[in-house]
Amino acid sequence: MGKKERSWNTLDGVLKECWKMLGRGAVHYNDPFHWPVLGTTGKEGVSLRCVILRQFLMPDRVLVCHSDARAEKVQEISGLDKVSWLFYHPQKKVKLRISGHATLHADDQFADEQWAAVRATSRLNYCAIGPPGTPVDSPSSGLPDFLLRKVPTLFETEKSRHNFIAIACRIDLMDWLVLRVLGNRRARFDWDETGLNARWLIP
């Protein structure tokens, strides 16, 4: 039995391994945990989309992603701040289901710090003329003509700062599952005002 397998035999070991996987996912673009699914609830029910995990902040247990401030998920979080995340690592066969309450940061220091870390090419995501989901007559990025077919400068993308928003979610619940040939393992971690409640579950 490998070291990682042994760590999965205690709740403390599982939790530490989860923190490591989320930390790596926030840093490495080719890590499967870099591309989680974020779920929100709106007028038409649950909405799911892949996002990029931009940061994982410990010890506060905060997941951070970015969005166009005009996007539907921002409006949904404004109405109901309870969100869910799904992470899956196909090589390790580990799945994390996470839920918590999200906060929106548009015009504060946290948002400014997040924006400063966004590369010019990634800032193009916030430069579209219309909001995400706007109908168009033909395939289009929605970018203005002066940004087409070129790598933009930071100065050129600064005009889109008002379209940028950071979403921060503090983890309240985490459900861990690892798939194993000789039997899956599952654990659940809940945080409330009294602290952490961790327990094993039948998968």
Short mmCIF file of N, CA and C in Angstrom, two decimals, residues 25-173:
data_model
loop_
_atom_site.label_atom_id
_atom_site.label_comp_id
_atom_site.label_asym_id
_atom_site.label_seq_id
_atom_site.Cartn_x
_atom_site.Cartn_y
_atom_site.Cartn_z
N GLY A 25 -4.49 22.26 -8.00
CA GLY A 25 -5.42 22.63 -9.06
C GLY A 25 -5.45 24.12 -9.32
N ALA A 26 -5.29 24.91 -8.28
CA ALA A 26 -5.31 26.37 -8.45
C ALA A 26 -4.04 26.87 -9.13
N VAL A 27 -2.95 26.13 -9.01
CA VAL A 27 -1.66 26.59 -9.51
C VAL A 27 -1.33 26.05 -10.90
N HIS A 28 -1.68 24.80 -11.17
CA HIS A 28 -1.25 24.14 -12.41
C HIS A 28 -2.41 24.05 -13.41
N TYR A 29 -2.25 24.69 -14.57
CA TYR A 29 -3.34 24.77 -15.55
C TYR A 29 -3.68 23.41 -16.14
N ASN A 30 -2.73 22.45 -16.12
CA ASN A 30 -3.00 21.14 -16.71
C ASN A 30 -3.47 20.12 -15.67
N ASP A 31 -3.71 20.56 -14.44
CA ASP A 31 -4.24 19.68 -13.41
C ASP A 31 -5.76 19.58 -13.57
N PRO A 32 -6.35 18.38 -13.46
CA PRO A 32 -7.80 18.26 -13.61
C PRO A 32 -8.60 19.13 -12.64
N PHE A 33 -8.04 19.39 -11.45
CA PHE A 33 -8.76 20.22 -10.49
C PHE A 33 -8.72 21.70 -10.87
N HIS A 34 -8.01 22.05 -11.93
CA HIS A 34 -7.98 23.44 -12.39
C HIS A 34 -9.27 23.80 -13.11
N TRP A 35 -10.07 22.77 -13.50
CA TRP A 35 -11.26 22.99 -14.33
C TRP A 35 -12.51 22.40 -13.66
N PRO A 36 -12.92 22.91 -12.51
CA PRO A 36 -14.11 22.37 -11.85
C PRO A 36 -15.40 22.82 -12.52
N VAL A 37 -16.48 22.18 -12.12
CA VAL A 37 -17.83 22.59 -12.52
C VAL A 37 -18.43 23.39 -11.37
N LEU A 38 -18.98 24.55 -11.69
CA LEU A 38 -19.63 25.41 -10.70
C LEU A 38 -21.13 25.40 -10.95
N GLY A 39 -21.89 25.12 -9.90
CA GLY A 39 -23.35 25.08 -10.01
C GLY A 39 -24.00 26.21 -9.24
N THR A 40 -24.95 26.88 -9.89
CA THR A 40 -25.73 27.94 -9.26
C THR A 40 -27.20 27.65 -9.49
N THR A 41 -28.06 28.40 -8.80
CA THR A 41 -29.51 28.21 -8.94
C THR A 41 -30.15 29.51 -9.37
N GLY A 42 -30.95 29.44 -10.44
CA GLY A 42 -31.65 30.61 -10.95
C GLY A 42 -33.12 30.33 -11.18
N LYS A 43 -33.75 31.20 -11.94
CA LYS A 43 -35.19 31.08 -12.19
C LYS A 43 -35.56 29.81 -12.94
N GLU A 44 -34.64 29.31 -13.75
CA GLU A 44 -34.92 28.11 -14.54
C GLU A 44 -34.33 26.84 -13.91
N GLY A 45 -33.90 26.93 -12.67
CA GLY A 45 -33.36 25.77 -11.99
C GLY A 45 -31.85 25.85 -11.83
N VAL A 46 -31.22 24.68 -11.78
CA VAL A 46 -29.78 24.61 -11.57
C VAL A 46 -29.04 24.86 -12.88
N SER A 47 -27.97 25.66 -12.83
CA SER A 47 -27.12 25.93 -13.98
C SER A 47 -25.71 25.44 -13.67
N LEU A 48 -25.10 24.76 -14.64
CA LEU A 48 -23.76 24.22 -14.47
C LEU A 48 -22.86 24.75 -15.56
N ARG A 49 -21.59 25.02 -15.19
CA ARG A 49 -20.61 25.43 -16.19
C ARG A 49 -19.22 25.15 -15.64
N CYS A 50 -18.27 24.89 -16.55
CA CYS A 50 -16.87 24.74 -16.15
C CYS A 50 -16.27 26.12 -15.92
N VAL A 51 -15.51 26.24 -14.86
CA VAL A 51 -14.79 27.47 -14.57
C VAL A 51 -13.33 27.12 -14.33
N ILE A 52 -12.52 28.13 -14.15
CA ILE A 52 -11.11 27.91 -13.82
C ILE A 52 -10.90 28.25 -12.35
N LEU A 53 -10.31 27.32 -11.62
CA LEU A 53 -9.98 27.59 -10.22
C LEU A 53 -8.76 28.50 -10.19
N ARG A 54 -8.98 29.75 -9.84
CA ARG A 54 -7.90 30.75 -9.87
C ARG A 54 -7.06 30.76 -8.61
N GLN A 55 -7.68 30.41 -7.49
CA GLN A 55 -6.96 30.47 -6.23
C GLN A 55 -7.66 29.61 -5.20
N PHE A 56 -6.88 29.02 -4.29
CA PHE A 56 -7.42 28.31 -3.14
C PHE A 56 -6.73 28.88 -1.92
N LEU A 57 -7.51 29.53 -1.06
CA LEU A 57 -6.97 30.27 0.08
C LEU A 57 -7.17 29.49 1.37
N MET A 58 -6.06 29.17 2.01
CA MET A 58 -6.07 28.52 3.31
C MET A 58 -5.44 29.47 4.33
N PRO A 59 -5.87 29.43 5.58
CA PRO A 59 -6.75 28.43 6.20
C PRO A 59 -8.24 28.76 6.10
N ASP A 60 -8.62 29.73 5.28
CA ASP A 60 -10.02 30.16 5.23
C ASP A 60 -10.91 29.26 4.38
N ARG A 61 -10.32 28.29 3.68
CA ARG A 61 -11.09 27.33 2.86
C ARG A 61 -11.87 28.06 1.75
N VAL A 62 -11.22 28.96 1.05
CA VAL A 62 -11.90 29.77 0.05
C VAL A 62 -11.46 29.39 -1.37
N LEU A 63 -12.42 29.08 -2.22
CA LEU A 63 -12.20 28.83 -3.64
C LEU A 63 -12.50 30.11 -4.41
N VAL A 64 -11.66 30.43 -5.39
CA VAL A 64 -11.84 31.67 -6.16
C VAL A 64 -11.87 31.37 -7.64
N CYS A 65 -12.84 31.92 -8.33
CA CYS A 65 -12.88 31.91 -9.79
C CYS A 65 -13.25 33.31 -10.26
N HIS A 66 -13.13 33.55 -11.56
CA HIS A 66 -13.43 34.86 -12.13
C HIS A 66 -14.60 34.75 -13.11
N SER A 67 -15.23 35.87 -13.35
CA SER A 67 -16.36 35.89 -14.29
C SER A 67 -16.53 37.28 -14.89
N ASP A 68 -17.18 37.30 -16.04
CA ASP A 68 -17.69 38.56 -16.57
C ASP A 68 -18.83 38.99 -15.65
N ALA A 69 -18.80 40.23 -15.20
CA ALA A 69 -19.81 40.72 -14.26
C ALA A 69 -21.21 40.70 -14.85
N ARG A 70 -21.29 40.63 -16.18
CA ARG A 70 -22.59 40.63 -16.84
C ARG A 70 -23.15 39.23 -17.05
N ALA A 71 -22.41 38.21 -16.63
CA ALA A 71 -22.80 36.82 -16.87
C ALA A 71 -24.00 36.42 -16.01
N GLU A 72 -24.74 35.45 -16.51
CA GLU A 72 -25.94 34.98 -15.81
C GLU A 72 -25.61 34.41 -14.44
N LYS A 73 -24.46 33.72 -14.30
CA LYS A 73 -24.14 33.13 -13.00
C LYS A 73 -23.97 34.20 -11.92
N VAL A 74 -23.52 35.38 -12.31
CA VAL A 74 -23.36 36.47 -11.34
C VAL A 74 -24.73 36.91 -10.84
N GLN A 75 -25.69 37.02 -11.76
CA GLN A 75 -27.04 37.39 -11.37
C GLN A 75 -27.66 36.32 -10.47
N GLU A 76 -27.36 35.05 -10.78
CA GLU A 76 -27.92 33.96 -9.97
C GLU A 76 -27.32 33.96 -8.57
N ILE A 77 -26.03 34.20 -8.45
CA ILE A 77 -25.40 34.25 -7.14
C ILE A 77 -25.91 35.45 -6.35
N SER A 78 -26.18 36.55 -7.03
CA SER A 78 -26.75 37.72 -6.36
C SER A 78 -28.09 37.39 -5.72
N GLY A 79 -28.86 36.50 -6.38
CA GLY A 79 -30.16 36.12 -5.86
C GLY A 79 -30.09 35.01 -4.82
N LEU A 80 -29.14 34.07 -5.00
CA LEU A 80 -28.99 32.95 -4.07
C LEU A 80 -27.51 32.60 -4.01
N ASP A 81 -26.89 32.91 -2.88
CA ASP A 81 -25.43 32.79 -2.81
C ASP A 81 -24.92 31.38 -2.51
N LYS A 82 -25.81 30.41 -2.32
CA LYS A 82 -25.38 29.02 -2.09
C LYS A 82 -25.00 28.41 -3.44
N VAL A 83 -23.74 27.94 -3.54
CA VAL A 83 -23.25 27.37 -4.79
C VAL A 83 -22.64 26.00 -4.52
N SER A 84 -22.45 25.23 -5.59
CA SER A 84 -21.84 23.91 -5.51
C SER A 84 -20.70 23.81 -6.51
N TRP A 85 -19.72 23.00 -6.17
CA TRP A 85 -18.57 22.75 -7.04
C TRP A 85 -18.40 21.25 -7.21
N LEU A 86 -17.93 20.84 -8.38
CA LEU A 86 -17.60 19.44 -8.62
C LEU A 86 -16.20 19.36 -9.21
N PHE A 87 -15.34 18.61 -8.54
CA PHE A 87 -13.97 18.36 -8.99
C PHE A 87 -13.81 16.86 -9.23
N TYR A 88 -13.13 16.49 -10.31
CA TYR A 88 -12.84 15.07 -10.53
C TYR A 88 -11.45 14.92 -11.12
N HIS A 89 -10.67 14.00 -10.54
CA HIS A 89 -9.33 13.71 -11.02
C HIS A 89 -9.33 12.30 -11.62
N PRO A 90 -9.32 12.17 -12.96
CA PRO A 90 -9.46 10.85 -13.59
C PRO A 90 -8.31 9.90 -13.32
N GLN A 91 -7.10 10.41 -13.10
CA GLN A 91 -5.97 9.52 -12.82
C GLN A 91 -6.03 8.99 -11.38
N LYS A 92 -6.36 9.85 -10.45
CA LYS A 92 -6.44 9.43 -9.05
C LYS A 92 -7.79 8.86 -8.67
N LYS A 93 -8.77 9.00 -9.58
CA LYS A 93 -10.13 8.51 -9.34
C LYS A 93 -10.74 9.14 -8.09
N VAL A 94 -10.48 10.42 -7.90
CA VAL A 94 -10.98 11.15 -6.74
C VAL A 94 -12.01 12.18 -7.20
N LYS A 95 -13.15 12.19 -6.51
CA LYS A 95 -14.20 13.17 -6.79
C LYS A 95 -14.48 13.97 -5.52
N LEU A 96 -14.57 15.28 -5.67
CA LEU A 96 -14.94 16.16 -4.57
C LEU A 96 -16.21 16.91 -4.94
N ARG A 97 -17.21 16.82 -4.08
CA ARG A 97 -18.40 17.66 -4.21
C ARG A 97 -18.37 18.65 -3.06
N ILE A 98 -18.40 19.92 -3.41
CA ILE A 98 -18.22 20.99 -2.43
C ILE A 98 -19.38 21.97 -2.52
N SER A 99 -19.81 22.47 -1.38
CA SER A 99 -20.82 23.53 -1.38
C SER A 99 -20.44 24.59 -0.34
N GLY A 100 -20.95 25.77 -0.56
CA GLY A 100 -20.68 26.89 0.34
C GLY A 100 -21.39 28.13 -0.14
N HIS A 101 -21.15 29.23 0.54
CA HIS A 101 -21.77 30.50 0.19
C HIS A 101 -20.75 31.38 -0.53
N ALA A 102 -21.16 31.92 -1.66
CA ALA A 102 -20.27 32.71 -2.51
C ALA A 102 -20.47 34.20 -2.27
N THR A 103 -19.39 34.95 -2.41
CA THR A 103 -19.45 36.40 -2.36
C THR A 103 -18.90 36.95 -3.67
N LEU A 104 -19.46 38.06 -4.11
CA LEU A 104 -19.07 38.70 -5.36
C LEU A 104 -18.21 39.92 -5.06
N HIS A 105 -17.08 40.01 -5.77
CA HIS A 105 -16.15 41.12 -5.54
C HIS A 105 -15.91 41.84 -6.86
N ALA A 106 -16.43 43.06 -6.96
CA ALA A 106 -16.30 43.83 -8.20
C ALA A 106 -15.46 45.08 -8.02
N ASP A 107 -15.66 45.79 -6.94
CA ASP A 107 -15.02 47.10 -6.77
C ASP A 107 -14.33 47.22 -5.42
N ASP A 108 -13.70 46.16 -4.97
CA ASP A 108 -13.00 46.22 -3.70
C ASP A 108 -11.54 45.81 -3.89
N GLN A 109 -10.77 45.79 -2.80
CA GLN A 109 -9.35 45.48 -2.89
C GLN A 109 -9.11 44.05 -3.38
N PHE A 110 -9.97 43.13 -2.94
CA PHE A 110 -9.82 41.74 -3.37
C PHE A 110 -9.96 41.64 -4.88
N ALA A 111 -10.96 42.31 -5.45
CA ALA A 111 -11.17 42.29 -6.90
C ALA A 111 -9.98 42.93 -7.61
N ASP A 112 -9.48 44.04 -7.08
CA ASP A 112 -8.33 44.71 -7.70
C ASP A 112 -7.10 43.79 -7.72
N GLU A 113 -6.88 43.06 -6.63
CA GLU A 113 -5.75 42.14 -6.57
C GLU A 113 -5.91 40.99 -7.56
N GLN A 114 -7.12 40.49 -7.67
CA GLN A 114 -7.38 39.41 -8.62
C GLN A 114 -7.19 39.90 -10.06
N TRP A 115 -7.69 41.08 -10.37
CA TRP A 115 -7.56 41.65 -11.70
C TRP A 115 -6.11 41.87 -12.08
N ALA A 116 -5.32 42.34 -11.13
CA ALA A 116 -3.91 42.62 -11.40
C ALA A 116 -3.15 41.34 -11.79
N ALA A 117 -3.65 40.19 -11.34
CA ALA A 117 -2.97 38.92 -11.62
C ALA A 117 -3.42 38.29 -12.94
N VAL A 118 -4.41 38.88 -13.60
CA VAL A 118 -4.94 38.32 -14.85
C VAL A 118 -4.07 38.77 -16.02
N ARG A 119 -3.61 37.83 -16.82
CA ARG A 119 -2.78 38.16 -17.98
C ARG A 119 -3.60 38.88 -19.04
N ALA A 120 -2.92 39.62 -19.90
CA ALA A 120 -3.60 40.40 -20.94
C ALA A 120 -4.45 39.51 -21.83
N THR A 121 -3.92 38.35 -22.23
CA THR A 121 -4.69 37.47 -23.11
C THR A 121 -5.95 36.95 -22.42
N SER A 122 -5.88 36.71 -21.11
CA SER A 122 -7.07 36.26 -20.38
C SER A 122 -8.07 37.39 -20.17
N ARG A 123 -7.56 38.63 -20.14
CA ARG A 123 -8.46 39.77 -19.97
C ARG A 123 -9.39 39.96 -21.17
N LEU A 124 -9.02 39.33 -22.29
CA LEU A 124 -9.91 39.40 -23.46
C LEU A 124 -11.30 38.87 -23.13
N ASN A 125 -11.39 37.95 -22.15
CA ASN A 125 -12.68 37.38 -21.78
C ASN A 125 -13.66 38.43 -21.28
N TYR A 126 -13.16 39.57 -20.89
CA TYR A 126 -14.02 40.62 -20.32
C TYR A 126 -14.16 41.82 -21.24
N CYS A 127 -13.66 41.68 -22.48
CA CYS A 127 -13.67 42.79 -23.43
C CYS A 127 -14.81 42.74 -24.44
N ALA A 128 -15.65 41.73 -24.37
CA ALA A 128 -16.74 41.62 -25.35
C ALA A 128 -17.66 42.82 -25.26
N ILE A 129 -18.17 43.22 -26.43
CA ILE A 129 -19.04 44.40 -26.49
C ILE A 129 -20.34 44.18 -25.74
N GLY A 130 -20.90 42.97 -25.88
CA GLY A 130 -22.15 42.64 -25.21
C GLY A 130 -21.96 41.61 -24.12
N PRO A 131 -22.97 41.42 -23.26
CA PRO A 131 -22.88 40.44 -22.18
C PRO A 131 -22.80 39.01 -22.73
N PRO A 132 -22.23 38.08 -21.98
CA PRO A 132 -22.23 36.67 -22.40
C PRO A 132 -23.66 36.19 -22.63
N GLY A 133 -23.86 35.46 -23.72
CA GLY A 133 -25.19 34.97 -24.06
C GLY A 133 -25.98 35.87 -24.98
N THR A 134 -25.41 37.00 -25.37
CA THR A 134 -26.11 37.91 -26.29
C THR A 134 -26.22 37.26 -27.68
N PRO A 135 -27.44 37.18 -28.26
CA PRO A 135 -27.59 36.59 -29.60
C PRO A 135 -26.84 37.41 -30.66
N VAL A 136 -26.22 36.71 -31.62
CA VAL A 136 -25.52 37.35 -32.74
C VAL A 136 -25.92 36.63 -34.03
N ASP A 137 -25.71 37.31 -35.16
CA ASP A 137 -26.13 36.76 -36.45
C ASP A 137 -25.17 35.73 -37.02
N SER A 138 -23.91 35.77 -36.58
CA SER A 138 -22.91 34.83 -37.09
C SER A 138 -21.90 34.56 -35.98
N PRO A 139 -21.08 33.49 -36.12
CA PRO A 139 -20.10 33.18 -35.07
C PRO A 139 -19.23 34.40 -34.76
N SER A 140 -19.09 34.71 -33.48
CA SER A 140 -18.35 35.91 -33.10
C SER A 140 -17.81 35.78 -31.69
N SER A 141 -16.63 36.34 -31.47
CA SER A 141 -16.07 36.41 -30.12
C SER A 141 -16.70 37.55 -29.33
N GLY A 142 -17.33 38.47 -30.04
CA GLY A 142 -17.92 39.63 -29.38
C GLY A 142 -16.92 40.73 -29.10
N LEU A 143 -15.65 40.52 -29.50
CA LEU A 143 -14.62 41.52 -29.23
C LEU A 143 -14.72 42.70 -30.20
N PRO A 144 -14.35 43.88 -29.74
CA PRO A 144 -14.33 45.04 -30.64
C PRO A 144 -13.23 44.87 -31.70
N ASP A 145 -13.39 45.57 -32.81
CA ASP A 145 -12.47 45.40 -33.95
C ASP A 145 -11.01 45.64 -33.57
N PHE A 146 -10.74 46.61 -32.69
CA PHE A 146 -9.34 46.94 -32.41
C PHE A 146 -8.61 45.85 -31.61
N LEU A 147 -9.36 44.85 -31.09
CA LEU A 147 -8.74 43.76 -30.34
C LEU A 147 -8.68 42.46 -31.14
N LEU A 148 -9.20 42.47 -32.35
CA LEU A 148 -9.21 41.24 -33.15
C LEU A 148 -7.84 40.98 -33.77
N ARG A 149 -7.47 39.70 -33.84
CA ARG A 149 -6.26 39.24 -34.52
C ARG A 149 -4.97 39.89 -34.00
N LYS A 150 -4.90 40.11 -32.69
CA LYS A 150 -3.68 40.66 -32.12
C LYS A 150 -3.63 40.29 -30.64
N VAL A 151 -2.44 40.29 -30.09
CA VAL A 151 -2.28 40.11 -28.65
C VAL A 151 -2.41 41.47 -28.00
N PRO A 152 -3.38 41.65 -27.12
CA PRO A 152 -3.61 42.98 -26.55
C PRO A 152 -2.56 43.34 -25.51
N THR A 153 -2.43 44.62 -25.27
CA THR A 153 -1.57 45.09 -24.18
C THR A 153 -2.42 45.21 -22.92
N LEU A 154 -1.77 45.26 -21.77
CA LEU A 154 -2.50 45.45 -20.52
C LEU A 154 -3.27 46.76 -20.54
N PHE A 155 -2.68 47.78 -21.15
CA PHE A 155 -3.36 49.08 -21.22
C PHE A 155 -4.66 48.97 -22.02
N GLU A 156 -4.62 48.24 -23.14
CA GLU A 156 -5.81 48.10 -23.97
C GLU A 156 -6.92 47.34 -23.25
N THR A 157 -6.55 46.37 -22.43
CA THR A 157 -7.56 45.58 -21.74
C THR A 157 -8.05 46.24 -20.46
N GLU A 158 -7.37 47.28 -20.01
CA GLU A 158 -7.77 47.95 -18.76
C GLU A 158 -9.17 48.53 -18.86
N LYS A 159 -9.59 48.84 -20.08
CA LYS A 159 -10.93 49.40 -20.29
C LYS A 159 -12.03 48.42 -19.89
N SER A 160 -11.69 47.13 -19.83
CA SER A 160 -12.70 46.11 -19.51
C SER A 160 -12.76 45.78 -18.02
N ARG A 161 -12.01 46.51 -17.21
CA ARG A 161 -11.99 46.23 -15.77
C ARG A 161 -13.39 46.22 -15.17
N HIS A 162 -14.27 47.10 -15.64
CA HIS A 162 -15.62 47.18 -15.05
C HIS A 162 -16.46 45.95 -15.36
N ASN A 163 -16.02 45.11 -16.32
CA ASN A 163 -16.75 43.88 -16.63
C ASN A 163 -16.24 42.68 -15.84
N PHE A 164 -15.23 42.90 -15.01
CA PHE A 164 -14.59 41.80 -14.28
C PHE A 164 -15.15 41.68 -12.87
N ILE A 165 -15.35 40.42 -12.44
CA ILE A 165 -15.78 40.18 -11.07
C ILE A 165 -15.12 38.90 -10.57
N ALA A 166 -14.75 38.89 -9.31
CA ALA A 166 -14.18 37.69 -8.68
C ALA A 166 -15.24 37.05 -7.80
N ILE A 167 -15.32 35.74 -7.87
CA ILE A 167 -16.26 34.97 -7.06
C ILE A 167 -15.46 34.19 -6.04
N ALA A 168 -15.74 34.41 -4.77
CA ALA A 168 -15.05 33.71 -3.69
C ALA A 168 -16.07 32.89 -2.90
N CYS A 169 -15.75 31.63 -2.67
CA CYS A 169 -16.67 30.75 -1.97
C CYS A 169 -15.96 30.06 -0.80
N ARG A 170 -16.48 30.23 0.37
CA ARG A 170 -15.93 29.54 1.54
C ARG A 170 -16.58 28.16 1.65
N ILE A 171 -15.76 27.15 1.76
CA ILE A 171 -16.26 25.77 1.80
C ILE A 171 -16.97 25.50 3.12
N ASP A 172 -18.25 25.10 3.03
CA ASP A 172 -19.01 24.70 4.21
C ASP A 172 -19.14 23.19 4.30
N LEU A 173 -19.12 22.53 3.15
CA LEU A 173 -19.30 21.08 3.09
C LEU A 173 -18.44 20.51 1.98
#
